[in-house]
Amino acid sequence: MSQRELVVLGTASQVPTKHRNHNGYLLRWGAEGVLFDPGEGTQRQMAFAGLAAGDITRIAVTHFHGDHCLGLPGIVQRINLDRVAHPVDVYYPASGEVYFERLCNATAFYRTVELRARPIAGAGALPAPDAPFGIEAVPLSHPVEAFGYRLTEPSGHRMLPERLRARGVRGPDVGRLQREGSLVVDGTTVTLAEVSEPRPGQSFAFVMDTRLCDGVHQLASGVDVLVIEATFLDADAHLADEYGHLTAGQAARVAAEAGAHTLVLTHFSQRYRTLDAHRAEAEKYFTGDLFIAEDLARIPFPPRR
C-alpha cells in the first residue's frame, strides 16, 4: 500500500461537541498507521471512518490532558481484542509515565499484543523499528510537558524506465541496482545515477497544545503536511497565551514563514460554533493548500515537490 493520507477522527478541544469529537488523527503512510492523540471516542470514530485496530502500528501522545489521551484505554484493549499481529509502539512524555500506566491498565482485559512503550525524556530522534520514516520529538510550551512530532522520509531515487531499457537493466537487476548503486550489464557498468533522478522524501509534523515557541517553528520548517492546533482566533490571543494554545492566525503565520506546503488547522474551542472565521483568518497569511479539519475528513498528502 502506497497511500498517504490523514484521517481526521476528532477536532474538538477540551470537551467534545455535537459536531466535533475529542482529538484523534490516524496518519496512513503505506503500511504504517500512526494514531496521534486518541481522545475519548476515538475507537467509535475509527469505526465510522472504516478503520480497523490492525491499521494502527504506532501511537503518539503529545501530552496527558484528557482530550488527547482518554481514548487510549479503549484503543489498547481493542488491539488486544482483535489480536493484532504486529507490535505497536507508543510514544509519550516520560513525565507522564504514571498516567500512561493507568490508561493502559484501566480495566481488566486479556493482553495478547506486544505494546512497546517509548517514553520521551527530551528532544531528539525516537526509535522507529522498520518504519519508512524517522520520528523526531520536539518540546512545546504548555502547562504540562508536551511534545510535537515530525516524521521525515529519507530522500531516495526515482527509477526512469526509458533509461533502464536503454541500458538493458530489467527484472531483479533493477532492485540490485537500487541496493548496490551499480552493476555490470553486458560487460558495461551501469550506475544508479545514470538511470534515475533524485526523489525528495516527504515530511509530516503534528503540533498540538502549545503557545508560540521555538519548537513550533522547528517542527513546521519546510514540512509537506503541517497539522497544527488553532484553538482560538486572534481576537482571543490573550486566552491562547494564558492557557498554552495558538490562534488560527498564529498557526497560519508559522506555516507561511516555515514554507509548509499543506496546512491543516484543528483542535477548535467549543466557543466557536462555525469555523468560517478560522479560515478567513488563516487565509490572510497562508496561501498554500489549507484545510479546516472536520471529523471523519480524509486529507491526502500533496504530490512530491
GROMACS .gro file of C-alpha atoms in nm:
model
  305
    1MET     CA    1   0.000   0.000   0.000
    2SER     CA    2   0.145   0.337  -0.101
    3GLN     CA    3  -0.143   0.561   0.008
    4ARG     CA    4  -0.055   0.855   0.228
    5GLU     CA    5  -0.335   1.043   0.396
    6LEU     CA    6  -0.451   1.189   0.725
    7VAL     CA    7  -0.780   1.053   0.857
    8VAL     CA    8  -0.930   1.304   1.100
    9LEU     CA    9  -1.119   1.133   1.383
   10GLY     CA   10  -1.189   1.433   1.605
   11THR     CA   11  -1.127   1.808   1.610
   12ALA     CA   12  -1.257   1.937   1.946
   13SER     CA   13  -1.051   2.090   2.222
   14GLN     CA   14  -1.119   2.022   2.593
   15VAL     CA   15  -1.474   1.888   2.551
   16PRO     CA   16  -1.650   1.720   2.256
   17THR     CA   17  -1.949   1.891   2.094
   18LYS     CA   18  -2.241   1.767   1.886
   19HIS     CA   19  -2.028   1.805   1.573
   20ARG     CA   20  -1.671   1.759   1.696
   21ASN     CA   21  -1.535   1.454   1.873
   22HIS     CA   22  -1.236   1.468   2.101
   23ASN     CA   23  -0.899   1.464   1.923
   24GLY     CA   24  -0.785   1.171   1.714
   25TYR     CA   25  -0.583   1.153   1.391
   26LEU     CA   26  -0.464   0.848   1.202
   27LEU     CA   27  -0.179   0.908   0.960
   28ARG     CA   28  -0.172   0.638   0.692
   29TRP     CA   29   0.173   0.612   0.538
   30GLY     CA   30   0.189   0.300   0.325
   31ALA     CA   31   0.169   0.003   0.559
   32GLU     CA   32   0.214   0.230   0.862
   33GLY     CA   33  -0.073   0.376   1.063
   34VAL     CA   34   0.028   0.631   1.326
   35LEU     CA   35  -0.252   0.724   1.566
   36PHE     CA   36  -0.199   1.067   1.722
   37ASP     CA   37  -0.365   1.182   2.046
   38PRO     CA   38  -0.654   0.936   2.082
   39GLY     CA   39  -0.914   1.127   2.279
   40GLU     CA   40  -1.239   0.993   2.417
   41GLY     CA   41  -1.449   0.821   2.149
   42THR     CA   42  -1.161   0.750   1.911
   43GLN     CA   43  -1.246   0.380   1.885
   44ARG     CA   44  -1.600   0.460   1.766
   45GLN     CA   45  -1.478   0.728   1.526
   46MET     CA   46  -1.246   0.470   1.371
   47ALA     CA   47  -1.549   0.250   1.304
   48PHE     CA   48  -1.725   0.540   1.130
   49ALA     CA   49  -1.410   0.602   0.924
   50GLY     CA   50  -1.379   0.238   0.819
   51LEU     CA   51  -1.053   0.187   1.009
   52ALA     CA   52  -0.955  -0.128   1.197
   53ALA     CA   53  -0.739  -0.175   1.505
   54GLY     CA   54  -0.494  -0.362   1.285
   55ASP     CA   55  -0.433  -0.041   1.089
   56ILE     CA   56  -0.250   0.103   1.391
   57THR     CA   57   0.124   0.039   1.401
   58ARG     CA   58   0.224   0.328   1.630
   59ILE     CA   59   0.054   0.560   1.877
   60ALA     CA   60   0.190   0.907   1.955
   61VAL     CA   61   0.059   1.107   2.252
   62THR     CA   62   0.165   1.471   2.274
   63HIS     CA   63   0.069   1.519   2.640
   64PHE     CA   64  -0.158   1.384   2.910
   65HIS     CA   65  -0.453   1.621   2.911
   66GLY     CA   66  -0.773   1.420   2.881
   67ASP     CA   67  -0.885   1.538   2.539
   68HIS     CA   68  -0.563   1.394   2.397
   69CYS     CA   69  -0.546   1.057   2.573
   70LEU     CA   70  -0.874   0.941   2.729
   71GLY     CA   71  -0.936   0.717   2.428
   72LEU     CA   72  -0.614   0.525   2.487
   73PRO     CA   73  -0.768   0.255   2.715
   74GLY     CA   74  -1.025   0.163   2.450
   75ILE     CA   75  -0.766   0.158   2.173
   76VAL     CA   76  -0.525  -0.058   2.375
   77GLN     CA   77  -0.797  -0.305   2.466
   78ARG     CA   78  -0.930  -0.314   2.110
   79ILE     CA   79  -0.595  -0.403   1.955
   80ASN     CA   80  -0.574  -0.685   2.210
   81LEU     CA   81  -0.932  -0.799   2.147
   82ASP     CA   82  -0.866  -0.810   1.774
   83ARG     CA   83  -0.534  -0.990   1.832
   84VAL     CA   84  -0.341  -0.751   1.612
   85ALA     CA   85  -0.050  -0.947   1.471
   86HIS     CA   86   0.224  -0.683   1.497
   87PRO     CA   87   0.379  -0.495   1.790
   88VAL     CA   88   0.255  -0.140   1.849
   89ASP     CA   89   0.499   0.132   1.955
   90VAL     CA   90   0.359   0.400   2.187
   91TYR     CA   91   0.536   0.736   2.221
   92TYR     CA   92   0.454   0.971   2.511
   93PRO     CA   93   0.622   1.216   2.753
   94ALA     CA   94   0.819   1.021   3.013
   95SER     CA   95   0.700   1.261   3.282
   96GLY     CA   96   0.350   1.118   3.233
   97GLU     CA   97   0.451   0.757   3.294
   98VAL     CA   98   0.201   0.720   3.578
   99TYR     CA   99  -0.084   0.832   3.350
  100PHE     CA  100   0.032   0.604   3.071
  101GLU     CA  101   0.031   0.305   3.304
  102ARG     CA  102  -0.313   0.391   3.442
  103LEU     CA  103  -0.463   0.438   3.096
  104CYS     CA  104  -0.316   0.116   2.957
  105ASN     CA  105  -0.437  -0.081   3.260
  106ALA     CA  106  -0.765   0.099   3.324
  107THR     CA  107  -0.970  -0.224   3.343
  108ALA     CA  108  -0.923  -0.599   3.330
  109PHE     CA  109  -0.856  -0.744   2.984
  110TYR     CA  110  -0.663  -1.026   2.823
  111ARG     CA  111  -0.329  -0.898   2.692
  112THR     CA  112  -0.234  -1.053   2.358
  113VAL     CA  113  -0.037  -0.783   2.180
  114GLU     CA  114   0.314  -0.651   2.237
  115LEU     CA  115   0.274  -0.284   2.331
  116ARG     CA  116   0.620  -0.127   2.318
  117ALA     CA  117   0.643   0.178   2.544
  118ARG     CA  118   0.866   0.456   2.405
  119PRO     CA  119   0.877   0.728   2.678
  120ILE     CA  120   1.027   1.058   2.563
  121ALA     CA  121   1.273   1.225   2.800
  122GLY     CA  122   1.376   1.511   2.573
  123ALA     CA  123   1.416   1.640   2.219
  124GLY     CA  124   1.557   1.415   1.950
  125ALA     CA  125   1.513   1.112   1.730
  126LEU     CA  126   1.288   0.832   1.854
  127PRO     CA  127   1.315   0.457   1.797
  128ALA     CA  128   1.106   0.359   1.495
  129PRO     CA  129   1.177  -0.006   1.407
  130ASP     CA  130   1.103  -0.094   1.044
  131ALA     CA  131   0.942   0.244   0.972
  132PRO     CA  132   0.993   0.405   0.628
  133PHE     CA  133   1.049   0.737   0.808
  134GLY     CA  134   1.235   0.879   1.104
  135ILE     CA  135   1.042   1.019   1.401
  136GLU     CA  136   1.159   1.323   1.595
  137ALA     CA  137   1.015   1.469   1.915
  138VAL     CA  138   1.036   1.842   1.988
  139PRO     CA  139   0.933   2.010   2.319
  140LEU     CA  140   0.643   2.255   2.309
  141SER     CA  141   0.511   2.518   2.555
  142HIS     CA  142   0.202   2.407   2.751
  143PRO     CA  143   0.108   2.395   3.122
  144VAL     CA  144   0.209   2.026   3.125
  145GLU     CA  145   0.503   1.873   2.941
  146ALA     CA  146   0.415   1.834   2.574
  147PHE     CA  147   0.597   1.723   2.261
  148GLY     CA  148   0.531   1.771   1.892
  149TYR     CA  149   0.622   1.504   1.639
  150ARG     CA  150   0.786   1.523   1.298
  151LEU     CA  151   0.809   1.230   1.057
  152THR     CA  152   1.066   1.254   0.779
  153GLU     CA  153   1.117   1.015   0.490
  154PRO     CA  154   1.477   0.978   0.365
  155SER     CA  155   1.542   1.107   0.015
  156GLY     CA  156   1.585   0.842  -0.249
  157HIS     CA  157   1.582   0.785  -0.625
  158ARG     CA  158   1.305   0.756  -0.882
  159MET     CA  159   1.390   0.494  -1.144
  160LEU     CA  160   1.338   0.607  -1.506
  161PRO     CA  161   1.201   0.318  -1.720
  162GLU     CA  162   1.323   0.457  -2.052
  163ARG     CA  163   1.680   0.483  -1.925
  164LEU     CA  164   1.664   0.136  -1.770
  165ARG     CA  165   1.551  -0.010  -2.103
  166ALA     CA  166   1.823   0.178  -2.290
  167ARG     CA  167   2.092   0.033  -2.063
  168GLY     CA  168   1.945  -0.318  -2.063
  169VAL     CA  169   1.852  -0.323  -1.693
  170ARG     CA  170   1.540  -0.528  -1.624
  171GLY     CA  171   1.372  -0.762  -1.376
  172PRO     CA  172   1.558  -0.835  -1.050
  173ASP     CA  173   1.855  -0.630  -1.168
  174VAL     CA  174   1.655  -0.312  -1.107
  175GLY     CA  175   1.635  -0.392  -0.736
  176ARG     CA  176   2.002  -0.490  -0.726
  177LEU     CA  177   2.098  -0.159  -0.883
  178GLN     CA  178   1.893   0.032  -0.626
  179ARG     CA  179   2.056  -0.157  -0.338
  180GLU     CA  180   2.414  -0.165  -0.463
  181GLY     CA  181   2.440   0.159  -0.663
  182SER     CA  182   2.591  -0.003  -0.973
  183LEU     CA  183   2.604  -0.329  -1.166
  184VAL     CA  184   2.757  -0.474  -1.479
  185VAL     CA  185   2.526  -0.536  -1.776
  186ASP     CA  186   2.674  -0.699  -2.089
  187GLY     CA  187   3.022  -0.603  -1.979
  188THR     CA  188   2.935  -0.238  -1.910
  189THR     CA  189   2.894  -0.079  -1.567
  190VAL     CA  190   2.562   0.096  -1.513
  191THR     CA  191   2.531   0.336  -1.217
  192LEU     CA  192   2.219   0.433  -1.030
  193ALA     CA  193   2.268   0.799  -1.119
  194GLU     CA  194   2.254   0.715  -1.491
  195VAL     CA  195   1.907   0.560  -1.479
  196SER     CA  196   1.732   0.757  -1.204
  197GLU     CA  197   1.664   1.102  -1.068
  198PRO     CA  198   1.656   1.228  -0.708
  199ARG     CA  199   1.328   1.168  -0.522
  200PRO     CA  200   1.287   1.401  -0.225
  201GLY     CA  201   1.149   1.243   0.089
  202GLN     CA  202   0.823   1.374   0.234
  203SER     CA  203   0.761   1.504   0.584
  204PHE     CA  204   0.474   1.545   0.830
  205ALA     CA  205   0.452   1.750   1.150
  206PHE     CA  206   0.198   1.725   1.432
  207VAL     CA  207   0.176   2.026   1.663
  208MET     CA  208  -0.085   2.023   1.938
  209ASP     CA  209  -0.142   2.222   2.256
  210THR     CA  210   0.126   2.490   2.271
  211ARG     CA  211   0.199   2.860   2.278
  212LEU     CA  212   0.424   3.004   2.013
  213CYS     CA  213   0.776   2.878   2.084
  214ASP     CA  214   1.091   2.770   1.902
  215GLY     CA  215   0.962   2.413   1.887
  216VAL     CA  216   0.662   2.513   1.676
  217HIS     CA  217   0.885   2.675   1.415
  218GLN     CA  218   1.129   2.384   1.421
  219LEU     CA  219   0.856   2.128   1.358
  220ALA     CA  220   0.696   2.331   1.078
  221SER     CA  221   1.013   2.416   0.886
  222GLY     CA  222   0.972   2.315   0.521
  223VAL     CA  223   0.725   2.040   0.605
  224ASP     CA  224   0.494   1.886   0.343
  225VAL     CA  225   0.194   1.850   0.578
  226LEU     CA  226   0.157   2.054   0.897
  227VAL     CA  227  -0.123   1.956   1.135
  228ILE     CA  228  -0.144   2.227   1.397
  229GLU     CA  229  -0.383   2.340   1.667
  230ALA     CA  230  -0.584   2.660   1.617
  231THR     CA  231  -0.787   2.662   1.937
  232PHE     CA  232  -0.864   3.036   1.930
  233LEU     CA  233  -0.894   3.332   1.694
  234ASP     CA  234  -0.656   3.629   1.708
  235ALA     CA  235  -0.919   3.832   1.895
  236ASP     CA  236  -0.876   3.585   2.180
  237ALA     CA  237  -0.498   3.572   2.166
  238HIS     CA  238  -0.475   3.662   2.536
  239LEU     CA  239  -0.665   3.342   2.620
  240ALA     CA  240  -0.444   3.140   2.386
  241ASP     CA  241  -0.131   3.259   2.564
  242GLU     CA  242  -0.281   3.213   2.911
  243TYR     CA  243  -0.386   2.853   2.851
  244GLY     CA  244  -0.098   2.749   2.627
  245HIS     CA  245  -0.259   2.747   2.283
  246LEU     CA  246  -0.238   2.900   1.936
  247THR     CA  247  -0.473   3.111   1.729
  248ALA     CA  248  -0.562   3.042   1.366
  249GLY     CA  249  -0.367   3.349   1.264
  250GLN     CA  250  -0.058   3.244   1.459
  251ALA     CA  251  -0.067   2.893   1.313
  252ALA     CA  252  -0.105   3.028   0.959
  253ARG     CA  253   0.180   3.275   1.003
  254VAL     CA  254   0.404   2.994   1.129
  255ALA     CA  255   0.315   2.781   0.826
  256ALA     CA  256   0.381   3.065   0.583
  257GLU     CA  257   0.713   3.164   0.739
  258ALA     CA  258   0.823   2.799   0.759
  259GLY     CA  259   0.743   2.723   0.396
  260ALA     CA  260   0.495   2.448   0.478
  261HIS     CA  261   0.317   2.303   0.175
  262THR     CA  262  -0.017   2.191   0.323
  263LEU     CA  263  -0.171   2.337   0.639
  264VAL     CA  264  -0.434   2.152   0.846
  265LEU     CA  265  -0.592   2.352   1.130
  266THR     CA  266  -0.770   2.164   1.410
  267HIS     CA  267  -0.841   2.149   1.788
  268PHE     CA  268  -1.114   2.414   1.795
  269SER     CA  269  -1.263   2.567   2.109
  270GLN     CA  270  -1.629   2.498   2.175
  271ARG     CA  271  -1.686   2.876   2.189
  272TYR     CA  272  -1.683   2.884   1.807
  273ARG     CA  273  -1.995   2.733   1.655
  274THR     CA  274  -1.870   2.776   1.299
  275LEU     CA  275  -1.516   2.788   1.168
  276ASP     CA  276  -1.558   3.040   0.888
  277ALA     CA  277  -1.360   3.296   1.084
  278HIS     CA  278  -1.073   3.048   1.134
  279ARG     CA  279  -1.048   3.001   0.757
  280ALA     CA  280  -1.068   3.374   0.687
  281GLU     CA  281  -0.803   3.449   0.947
  282ALA     CA  282  -0.567   3.180   0.819
  283GLU     CA  283  -0.609   3.289   0.456
  284LYS     CA  284  -0.473   3.632   0.544
  285TYR     CA  285  -0.131   3.478   0.595
  286PHE     CA  286  -0.115   3.137   0.426
  287THR     CA  287  -0.164   3.095   0.051
  288GLY     CA  288  -0.088   2.723   0.019
  289ASP     CA  289  -0.326   2.430   0.049
  290LEU     CA  290  -0.538   2.498   0.358
  291PHE     CA  291  -0.774   2.255   0.534
  292ILE     CA  292  -1.002   2.338   0.825
  293ALA     CA  293  -1.021   1.988   0.970
  294GLU     CA  294  -1.362   1.823   1.004
  295ASP     CA  295  -1.441   1.498   1.181
  296LEU     CA  296  -1.400   1.196   0.950
  297ALA     CA  297  -1.234   1.401   0.674
  298ARG     CA  298  -0.956   1.236   0.473
  299ILE     CA  299  -0.674   1.469   0.372
  300PRO     CA  300  -0.430   1.338   0.109
  301PHE     CA  301  -0.060   1.412   0.105
  302PRO     CA  302   0.043   1.663  -0.164
  303PRO     CA  303   0.245   1.543  -0.465
  304ARG     CA  304   0.618   1.527  -0.413
  305ARG     CA  305   0.790   1.859  -0.459
   0.00000   0.00000   0.00000
